[in-house]
Amino acid sequence: MFKPTIWIRNVLSIDRDFLNKYRIKGLILDLDNTLSMHGSPAVEAGVGEWLADMRKLGVNMVVVSNNTSKRVAPLAKELGLEFIAFGCKPLPFGINKAVKSFGLPKKYIAVVGDQIFTDVMGGNLSGIRTVLVEPFHLENKVLFRIKRKIESAVFKRDYSKLKTPAPQKKEK
């Protein structure tokens, strides 16, 4: 229920080889801490180019967020993506709506997000593969630190098993 199918550094780690290996043709994408920093009006560096690459590869994509339309709509529009706001993850309603919009069998779809109790659990409850990504930046707010600590109790993040290497610190 709480274990992701795949665990990677971030969405930028999803490329042609990854898609071919897992036979993925559709991505249900979380927004906050997956494509942009939580609450930020801008996407993370590299996400726009990554989306362009995914489009060239013919990947269907939609954002499913638990956030409001007021938060999701501007970023989804900037990214050129359809979206489902108030997706109610981990309940399967928003994810199932996204699946129907693709017109693909579930075996070709993956849910991509940064949280165990929403994205991973929601994808697993919907019978879809899940891709857990690390946030681009760790949140310092108390609620996020508590949430990450609870997540660690059910999914031990052993970074030696991460599918892509951790970014190296730049020397000064």
Phi, psi and omega in degrees: 000317186257357184265127177288154175292319184223144178232122183227171183296305180196179183300333181294345177281349178276116181225187182305314181298317179300311181299316179294316181302317184261004179054048182263130178238352180217136179239125172262113189255132169286163181257294186290128181068010174241311176252335179213164176291144181308122177081355182282142177278001182237153176277161178288153178304134177093343184293319179300315178294320179298316178299319178299318177297317180297320179296318178299329179276358177079023181279129172283137181218143174211145176269130171238115184233149173278354181282174182280162176301325180301323179279315190281318188305312182298318180290319179298320178296315178300323181275349182071033182244144169290159181212158172234112178270164183046055184288351176060025177298135020270358176299148189279000187304304182295319180295316179296324177296319178295317179302313180299323181294334179283327186067030180244152171296149182303331183295346179256010186238148175224143173266129182242123179193174187258355185242136180293313190277356175241293186291307182293310181298318179298315178296316179297318178295333179272356180076031182240145176299150182236142178239110177273127176246152173278144176299150176300324179222141177284137179281141179261350182293147185303315181302317180292320179296320178295314181301316181293324179295317178295318177301321180298335179289333182254339177219104181286117180278091177268100187294345175289341180261001181298137185293339177230148184294149175294146179297140179278144176288137179281137177281145181269000000 
